[in-house]
Amino acid sequence: MALEDRLDLRGAVIAFDLDGTLVDTAPDLIGTLNWLLSEEGVAPLHLDEARQFIGRGARWMIERGYQEAGVMLEAGRMQPLFDRFIARYNDHIADESRPFPGVVEALESLRAGGARLAVCTNKLTGLSVNLLEALDLARLFDAVVGADAAPAAKPDPRHLEAAIAAAGGSSDRALLVGDAATDAGAARAAGVPLILVSFGYTETPAAELRPDILIHRFDELPDACVRLLGACDA
């Protein structure tokens, strides 16, 4: 039975984290970070160890890169490093980044069921839109709200609430799909159901963040949304 036949999702908003949830952006993000570190004479990071540093914005990644190398980041250096990081990353935003398997099919299924979709990410809004457009995903979303377009970044609930509102919905009929503690914190504080993916970028294993549902593949997402939104008032 098709999703739209099992549950009317009209009026529901499903918000998504971006990095590590919808798109495997680690190769380009860590590649940019390592380019910057190398330019500064700082030891680069291995992709696997640096994946967990993604999700709190570029400044956090740069800071952690210096910390992992045991190098002091001097006061006043962050802004020029950040500016260089953003410029380089924007030029290489989709060199190797790709949607996780099943993402497009799952998003199309949710839209067919009547849901409105939003991106709620600590990435800058412009970078997020550029990435989504480069991967032909922008067409599937009703709103994209980066940290710079919200009153505060995740895990502050106002970020999630702003994304839901931008997509034309309300928190009483919405959920968040993410991968890390920032997503869990935002969803819990906003009183919104939480789905986490098990394959994302997180310092704390997703299962330990106690999501309402943990999924391992995107073909599990439509049914998970049905289960959680079915418990909401239509």
PDB file of C-alpha atoms in Angstrom:
ATOM      1  CA  MET A   1       0.000   0.000   0.000  1.00  0.00           C
ATOM      2  CA  ALA A   2       1.382   3.422  -0.914  1.00  0.00           C
ATOM      3  CA  LEU A   3       2.362   5.842   1.826  1.00  0.00           C
ATOM      4  CA  GLU A   4      -0.333   8.335   0.880  1.00  0.00           C
ATOM      5  CA  ASP A   5      -2.919   5.567   1.257  1.00  0.00           C
ATOM      6  CA  ARG A   6      -1.722   4.628   4.750  1.00  0.00           C
ATOM      7  CA  LEU A   7      -1.648   8.112   6.261  1.00  0.00           C
ATOM      8  CA  ASP A   8      -2.624  11.574   5.164  1.00  0.00           C
ATOM      9  CA  LEU A   9       0.525  13.617   5.825  1.00  0.00           C
ATOM     10  CA  ARG A  10      -0.964  16.917   4.724  1.00  0.00           C
ATOM     11  CA  GLY A  11      -0.136  19.571   7.304  1.00  0.00           C
ATOM     12  CA  ALA A  12       2.900  17.664   8.576  1.00  0.00           C
ATOM     13  CA  VAL A  13       6.428  19.034   8.377  1.00  0.00           C
ATOM     14  CA  ILE A  14       9.414  16.715   8.406  1.00  0.00           C
ATOM     15  CA  ALA A  15      12.645  18.571   9.141  1.00  0.00           C
ATOM     16  CA  PHE A  16      16.059  17.158   8.301  1.00  0.00           C
ATOM     17  CA  ASP A  17      19.582  17.762   9.402  1.00  0.00           C
ATOM     18  CA  LEU A  18      21.875  17.934   6.361  1.00  0.00           C
ATOM     19  CA  ASP A  19      25.465  16.825   6.978  1.00  0.00           C
ATOM     20  CA  GLY A  20      25.609  13.169   7.980  1.00  0.00           C
ATOM     21  CA  THR A  21      21.846  12.757   7.695  1.00  0.00           C
ATOM     22  CA  LEU A  22      20.857  13.514   4.109  1.00  0.00           C
ATOM     23  CA  VAL A  23      24.270  13.881   2.513  1.00  0.00           C
ATOM     24  CA  ASP A  24      27.657  12.291   3.124  1.00  0.00           C
ATOM     25  CA  THR A  25      29.583  15.570   3.098  1.00  0.00           C
ATOM     26  CA  ALA A  26      32.583  14.389   5.118  1.00  0.00           C
ATOM     27  CA  PRO A  27      34.988  13.997   2.168  1.00  0.00           C
ATOM     28  CA  ASP A  28      34.587  17.622   1.079  1.00  0.00           C
ATOM     29  CA  LEU A  29      34.327  19.119   4.578  1.00  0.00           C
ATOM     30  CA  ILE A  30      37.333  17.255   5.958  1.00  0.00           C
ATOM     31  CA  GLY A  31      39.168  17.798   2.696  1.00  0.00           C
ATOM     32  CA  THR A  32      38.696  21.544   3.110  1.00  0.00           C
ATOM     33  CA  LEU A  33      39.695  21.405   6.767  1.00  0.00           C
ATOM     34  CA  ASN A  34      42.855  19.484   5.953  1.00  0.00           C
ATOM     35  CA  TRP A  35      43.696  21.933   3.173  1.00  0.00           C
ATOM     36  CA  LEU A  36      43.410  24.778   5.692  1.00  0.00           C
ATOM     37  CA  LEU A  37      45.416  22.955   8.366  1.00  0.00           C
ATOM     38  CA  SER A  38      48.151  22.120   5.886  1.00  0.00           C
ATOM     39  CA  GLU A  39      48.290  25.736   4.731  1.00  0.00           C
ATOM     40  CA  GLU A  40      48.817  26.692   8.379  1.00  0.00           C
ATOM     41  CA  GLY A  41      51.457  24.046   9.014  1.00  0.00           C
ATOM     42  CA  VAL A  42      49.130  21.994  11.207  1.00  0.00           C
ATOM     43  CA  ALA A  43      48.908  18.214  10.882  1.00  0.00           C
ATOM     44  CA  PRO A  44      45.844  17.069   8.886  1.00  0.00           C
ATOM     45  CA  LEU A  45      43.208  14.693  10.276  1.00  0.00           C
ATOM     46  CA  HIS A  46      42.180  11.260   9.073  1.00  0.00           C
ATOM     47  CA  LEU A  47      38.707  11.230   7.557  1.00  0.00           C
ATOM     48  CA  ASP A  48      37.334   8.620   9.975  1.00  0.00           C
ATOM     49  CA  GLU A  49      38.499  10.425  13.119  1.00  0.00           C
ATOM     50  CA  ALA A  50      37.290  13.824  11.913  1.00  0.00           C
ATOM     51  CA  ARG A  51      33.761  12.793  10.855  1.00  0.00           C
ATOM     52  CA  GLN A  52      32.484  13.222  14.416  1.00  0.00           C
ATOM     53  CA  PHE A  53      33.497  16.903  14.402  1.00  0.00           C
ATOM     54  CA  ILE A  54      30.963  17.732  11.688  1.00  0.00           C
ATOM     55  CA  GLY A  55      27.596  19.149  12.689  1.00  0.00           C
ATOM     56  CA  ARG A  56      28.368  22.177  14.834  1.00  0.00           C
ATOM     57  CA  GLY A  57      29.605  24.457  12.101  1.00  0.00           C
ATOM     58  CA  ALA A  58      32.935  25.293  10.498  1.00  0.00           C
ATOM     59  CA  ARG A  59      34.327  27.189  13.471  1.00  0.00           C
ATOM     60  CA  TRP A  60      33.926  24.107  15.655  1.00  0.00           C
ATOM     61  CA  MET A  61      35.658  21.938  13.044  1.00  0.00           C
ATOM     62  CA  ILE A  62      38.602  24.332  12.782  1.00  0.00           C
ATOM     63  CA  GLU A  63      38.924  24.538  16.559  1.00  0.00           C
ATOM     64  CA  ARG A  64      38.848  20.761  16.905  1.00  0.00           C
ATOM     65  CA  GLY A  65      41.375  20.388  14.092  1.00  0.00           C
ATOM     66  CA  TYR A  66      43.845  22.518  16.019  1.00  0.00           C
ATOM     67  CA  GLN A  67      43.090  20.723  19.274  1.00  0.00           C
ATOM     68  CA  GLU A  68      43.627  17.280  17.776  1.00  0.00           C
ATOM     69  CA  ALA A  69      47.006  18.407  16.425  1.00  0.00           C
ATOM     70  CA  GLY A  70      47.959  19.839  19.817  1.00  0.00           C
ATOM     71  CA  VAL A  71      48.408  23.336  18.380  1.00  0.00           C
ATOM     72  CA  MET A  72      47.228  26.492  20.106  1.00  0.00           C
ATOM     73  CA  LEU A  73      44.769  28.548  18.065  1.00  0.00           C
ATOM     74  CA  GLU A  74      45.724  32.153  18.721  1.00  0.00           C
ATOM     75  CA  ALA A  75      43.114  34.715  19.686  1.00  0.00           C
ATOM     76  CA  GLY A  76      41.861  36.655  16.686  1.00  0.00           C
ATOM     77  CA  ARG A  77      42.826  33.947  14.194  1.00  0.00           C
ATOM     78  CA  MET A  78      39.446  32.251  13.936  1.00  0.00           C
ATOM     79  CA  GLN A  79      37.667  34.731  11.670  1.00  0.00           C
ATOM     80  CA  PRO A  80      40.283  34.792   8.886  1.00  0.00           C
ATOM     81  CA  LEU A  81      40.591  30.993   9.098  1.00  0.00           C
ATOM     82  CA  PHE A  82      36.805  30.671   8.945  1.00  0.00           C
ATOM     83  CA  ASP A  83      36.587  32.987   5.918  1.00  0.00           C
ATOM     84  CA  ARG A  84      39.228  30.980   4.056  1.00  0.00           C
ATOM     85  CA  PHE A  85      37.520  27.717   4.964  1.00  0.00           C
ATOM     86  CA  ILE A  86      34.130  28.891   3.683  1.00  0.00           C
ATOM     87  CA  ALA A  87      35.527  30.253   0.417  1.00  0.00           C
ATOM     88  CA  ARG A  88      37.440  27.053  -0.325  1.00  0.00           C
ATOM     89  CA  TYR A  89      34.591  24.772   0.729  1.00  0.00           C
ATOM     90  CA  ASN A  90      32.049  26.613  -1.401  1.00  0.00           C
ATOM     91  CA  ASP A  91      34.265  26.042  -4.440  1.00  0.00           C
ATOM     92  CA  HIS A  92      34.457  22.291  -3.695  1.00  0.00           C
ATOM     93  CA  ILE A  93      31.076  21.757  -2.053  1.00  0.00           C
ATOM     94  CA  ALA A  94      30.016  18.739  -4.093  1.00  0.00           C
ATOM     95  CA  ASP A  95      33.267  17.298  -5.414  1.00  0.00           C
ATOM     96  CA  GLU A  96      32.727  14.063  -3.506  1.00  0.00           C
ATOM     97  CA  SER A  97      29.616  14.716  -1.381  1.00  0.00           C
ATOM     98  CA  ARG A  98      26.660  12.522  -2.293  1.00  0.00           C
ATOM     99  CA  PRO A  99      23.189  11.793  -0.849  1.00  0.00           C
ATOM    100  CA  PHE A 100      23.088   8.672   1.282  1.00  0.00           C
ATOM    101  CA  PRO A 101      21.515   5.662  -0.483  1.00  0.00           C
ATOM    102  CA  GLY A 102      17.735   5.878  -0.653  1.00  0.00           C
ATOM    103  CA  VAL A 103      17.481   9.579   0.259  1.00  0.00           C
ATOM    104  CA  VAL A 104      15.814  10.757  -2.950  1.00  0.00           C
ATOM    105  CA  GLU A 105      13.299   7.917  -2.980  1.00  0.00           C
ATOM    106  CA  ALA A 106      12.381   8.484   0.675  1.00  0.00           C
ATOM    107  CA  LEU A 107      11.929  12.236   0.229  1.00  0.00           C
ATOM    108  CA  GLU A 108       9.792  11.749  -2.860  1.00  0.00           C
ATOM    109  CA  SER A 109       7.652   9.220  -0.997  1.00  0.00           C
ATOM    110  CA  LEU A 110       7.093  11.631   1.912  1.00  0.00           C
ATOM    111  CA  ARG A 111       6.153  14.443  -0.452  1.00  0.00           C
ATOM    112  CA  ALA A 112       3.770  12.107  -2.268  1.00  0.00           C
ATOM    113  CA  GLY A 113       2.106  11.530   1.094  1.00  0.00           C
ATOM    114  CA  GLY A 114       1.516  15.260   1.463  1.00  0.00           C
ATOM    115  CA  ALA A 115       4.320  16.157   3.883  1.00  0.00           C
ATOM    116  CA  ARG A 116       6.221  19.404   3.613  1.00  0.00           C
ATOM    117  CA  LEU A 117       9.971  19.050   3.997  1.00  0.00           C
ATOM    118  CA  ALA A 118      12.515  21.397   5.569  1.00  0.00           C
ATOM    119  CA  VAL A 119      16.259  21.405   6.110  1.00  0.00           C
ATOM    120  CA  CYS A 120      17.343  22.453   9.603  1.00  0.00           C
ATOM    121  CA  THR A 121      21.135  22.593   9.622  1.00  0.00           C
ATOM    122  CA  ASN A 122      23.978  24.286  11.464  1.00  0.00           C
ATOM    123  CA  LYS A 123      25.564  24.799   8.061  1.00  0.00           C
ATOM    124  CA  LEU A 124      25.213  28.321   6.672  1.00  0.00           C
ATOM    125  CA  THR A 125      22.035  28.705   4.623  1.00  0.00           C
ATOM    126  CA  GLY A 126      23.814  29.765   1.442  1.00  0.00           C
ATOM    127  CA  LEU A 127      26.184  26.821   1.562  1.00  0.00           C
ATOM    128  CA  SER A 128      23.269  24.487   2.257  1.00  0.00           C
ATOM    129  CA  VAL A 129      21.296  25.735  -0.736  1.00  0.00           C
ATOM    130  CA  ASN A 130      24.380  25.514  -2.955  1.00  0.00           C
ATOM    131  CA  LEU A 131      24.967  21.915  -1.890  1.00  0.00           C
ATOM    132  CA  LEU A 132      21.333  20.903  -2.346  1.00  0.00           C
ATOM    133  CA  GLU A 133      21.195  22.506  -5.777  1.00  0.00           C
ATOM    134  CA  ALA A 134      24.445  20.853  -6.848  1.00  0.00           C
ATOM    135  CA  LEU A 135      23.001  17.454  -5.896  1.00  0.00           C
ATOM    136  CA  ASP A 136      19.520  18.143  -7.366  1.00  0.00           C
ATOM    137  CA  LEU A 137      17.903  17.939  -3.925  1.00  0.00           C
ATOM    138  CA  ALA A 138      16.725  21.536  -3.523  1.00  0.00           C
ATOM    139  CA  ARG A 139      13.559  20.799  -5.511  1.00  0.00           C
ATOM    140  CA  LEU A 140      12.383  18.453  -2.741  1.00  0.00           C
ATOM    141  CA  PHE A 141      12.374  21.012   0.087  1.00  0.00           C
ATOM    142  CA  ASP A 142       9.938  23.738   1.033  1.00  0.00           C
ATOM    143  CA  ALA A 143      12.428  25.555   3.287  1.00  0.00           C
ATOM    144  CA  VAL A 144      16.143  25.575   4.066  1.00  0.00           C
ATOM    145  CA  VAL A 145      17.100  27.192   7.374  1.00  0.00           C
ATOM    146  CA  GLY A 146      20.757  27.331   8.300  1.00  0.00           C
ATOM    147  CA  ALA A 147      22.177  28.517  11.597  1.00  0.00           C
ATOM    148  CA  ASP A 148      22.499  32.063  10.246  1.00  0.00           C
ATOM    149  CA  ALA A 149      18.770  32.210   9.415  1.00  0.00           C
ATOM    150  CA  ALA A 150      17.547  31.207  12.893  1.00  0.00           C
ATOM    151  CA  PRO A 151      17.523  32.957  16.282  1.00  0.00           C
ATOM    152  CA  ALA A 152      20.094  30.406  17.522  1.00  0.00           C
ATOM    153  CA  ALA A 153      21.682  27.216  16.213  1.00  0.00           C
ATOM    154  CA  LYS A 154      20.765  23.664  17.173  1.00  0.00           C
ATOM    155  CA  PRO A 155      20.522  22.349  19.860  1.00  0.00           C
ATOM    156  CA  ASP A 156      18.505  25.497  20.592  1.00  0.00           C
ATOM    157  CA  PRO A 157      14.866  24.584  19.834  1.00  0.00           C
ATOM    158  CA  ARG A 158      14.255  27.931  18.143  1.00  0.00           C
ATOM    159  CA  HIS A 159      16.262  26.737  15.150  1.00  0.00           C
ATOM    160  CA  LEU A 160      13.973  23.757  14.645  1.00  0.00           C
ATOM    161  CA  GLU A 161      10.871  25.836  15.302  1.00  0.00           C
ATOM    162  CA  ALA A 162      12.013  28.375  12.697  1.00  0.00           C
ATOM    163  CA  ALA A 163      12.545  25.640  10.104  1.00  0.00           C
ATOM    164  CA  ILE A 164       9.118  24.137  10.755  1.00  0.00           C
ATOM    165  CA  ALA A 165       7.459  27.544  10.508  1.00  0.00           C
ATOM    166  CA  ALA A 166       9.354  28.380   7.299  1.00  0.00           C
ATOM    167  CA  ALA A 167       7.911  25.231   5.726  1.00  0.00           C
ATOM    168  CA  GLY A 168       4.402  26.308   6.724  1.00  0.00           C
ATOM    169  CA  GLY A 169       3.852  23.963   9.644  1.00  0.00           C
ATOM    170  CA  SER A 170       3.708  23.873  13.427  1.00  0.00           C
ATOM    171  CA  SER A 171       5.574  21.882  16.057  1.00  0.00           C
ATOM    172  CA  ASP A 172       2.517  19.878  17.081  1.00  0.00           C
ATOM    173  CA  ARG A 173       2.586  18.070  13.730  1.00  0.00           C
ATOM    174  CA  ALA A 174       6.254  17.813  12.881  1.00  0.00           C
ATOM    175  CA  LEU A 175       9.312  15.687  13.477  1.00  0.00           C
ATOM    176  CA  LEU A 176      13.068  15.963  13.076  1.00  0.00           C
ATOM    177  CA  VAL A 177      15.375  13.517  11.316  1.00  0.00           C
ATOM    178  CA  GLY A 178      19.004  13.867  12.353  1.00  0.00           C
ATOM    179  CA  ASP A 179      22.172  12.094  13.367  1.00  0.00           C
ATOM    180  CA  ALA A 180      23.710  13.745  16.432  1.00  0.00           C
ATOM    181  CA  ALA A 181      23.313  15.304  19.874  1.00  0.00           C
ATOM    182  CA  THR A 182      22.543  18.736  18.425  1.00  0.00           C
ATOM    183  CA  ASP A 183      19.487  17.252  16.696  1.00  0.00           C
ATOM    184  CA  ALA A 184      18.418  15.308  19.768  1.00  0.00           C
ATOM    185  CA  GLY A 185      18.703  18.399  21.937  1.00  0.00           C
ATOM    186  CA  ALA A 186      16.691  20.575  19.566  1.00  0.00           C
ATOM    187  CA  ALA A 187      13.918  18.013  19.122  1.00  0.00           C
ATOM    188  CA  ARG A 188      13.552  17.287  22.821  1.00  0.00           C
ATOM    189  CA  ALA A 189      13.532  20.973  23.756  1.00  0.00           C
ATOM    190  CA  ALA A 190      10.933  21.721  21.073  1.00  0.00           C
ATOM    191  CA  GLY A 191       8.755  18.753  22.065  1.00  0.00           C
ATOM    192  CA  VAL A 192       9.058  17.262  18.577  1.00  0.00           C
ATOM    193  CA  PRO A 193       9.446  13.516  17.816  1.00  0.00           C
ATOM    194  CA  LEU A 194      12.963  12.458  16.842  1.00  0.00           C
ATOM    195  CA  ILE A 195      14.289  10.000  14.276  1.00  0.00           C
ATOM    196  CA  LEU A 196      18.048   9.445  14.170  1.00  0.00           C
ATOM    197  CA  VAL A 197      20.097   7.675  11.517  1.00  0.00           C
ATOM    198  CA  SER A 198      22.733   5.238  12.750  1.00  0.00           C
ATOM    199  CA  PHE A 199      25.328   6.097  10.095  1.00  0.00           C
ATOM    200  CA  GLY A 200      25.851   9.828  10.643  1.00  0.00           C
ATOM    201  CA  TYR A 201      28.451  12.092  12.196  1.00  0.00           C
ATOM    202  CA  THR A 202      28.257  11.983  15.979  1.00  0.00           C
ATOM    203  CA  GLU A 203      30.555  11.844  18.976  1.00  0.00           C
ATOM    204  CA  THR A 204      27.868   9.977  20.933  1.00  0.00           C
ATOM    205  CA  PRO A 205      26.434   6.857  19.244  1.00  0.00           C
ATOM    206  CA  ALA A 206      22.965   7.653  17.914  1.00  0.00           C
ATOM    207  CA  ALA A 207      21.334   4.818  19.874  1.00  0.00           C
ATOM    208  CA  GLU A 208      22.593   6.347  23.135  1.00  0.00           C
ATOM    209  CA  LEU A 209      20.799   9.602  22.310  1.00  0.00           C
ATOM    210  CA  ARG A 210      17.497   7.748  22.772  1.00  0.00           C
ATOM    211  CA  PRO A 211      15.615   8.746  19.605  1.00  0.00           C
ATOM    212  CA  ASP A 212      11.977   7.787  19.244  1.00  0.00           C
ATOM    213  CA  ILE A 213      13.070   5.663  16.291  1.00  0.00           C
ATOM    214  CA  LEU A 214      16.565   4.753  15.090  1.00  0.00           C
ATOM    215  CA  ILE A 215      16.871   3.874  11.406  1.00  0.00           C
ATOM    216  CA  HIS A 216      19.755   2.217   9.581  1.00  0.00           C
ATOM    217  CA  ARG A 217      18.624   2.823   5.981  1.00  0.00           C
ATOM    218  CA  PHE A 218      16.499   5.452   4.302  1.00  0.00           C
ATOM    219  CA  ASP A 219      13.996   2.913   3.049  1.00  0.00           C
ATOM    220  CA  GLU A 220      12.960   2.642   6.716  1.00  0.00           C
ATOM    221  CA  LEU A 221      12.158   6.350   6.970  1.00  0.00           C
ATOM    222  CA  PRO A 222       8.642   6.585   5.476  1.00  0.00           C
ATOM    223  CA  ASP A 223       7.244   3.942   7.821  1.00  0.00           C
ATOM    224  CA  ALA A 224       9.017   5.570  10.786  1.00  0.00           C
ATOM    225  CA  CYS A 225       7.392   8.900   9.925  1.00  0.00           C
ATOM    226  CA  VAL A 226       4.015   7.206   9.622  1.00  0.00           C
ATOM    227  CA  ARG A 227       4.413   5.693  13.083  1.00  0.00           C
ATOM    228  CA  LEU A 228       5.344   8.979  14.754  1.00  0.00           C
ATOM    229  CA  LEU A 229       3.065  11.349  12.884  1.00  0.00           C
ATOM    230  CA  GLY A 230       0.207   8.902  13.216  1.00  0.00           C
ATOM    231  CA  ALA A 231       0.390   9.558  16.949  1.00  0.00           C
ATOM    232  CA  CYS A 232      -0.024  13.298  16.351  1.00  0.00           C
ATOM    233  CA  ASP A 233      -3.320  15.077  15.826  1.00  0.00           C
ATOM    234  CA  ALA A 234      -3.975  15.301  12.105  1.00  0.00           C
TER     235      ALA A 234
END
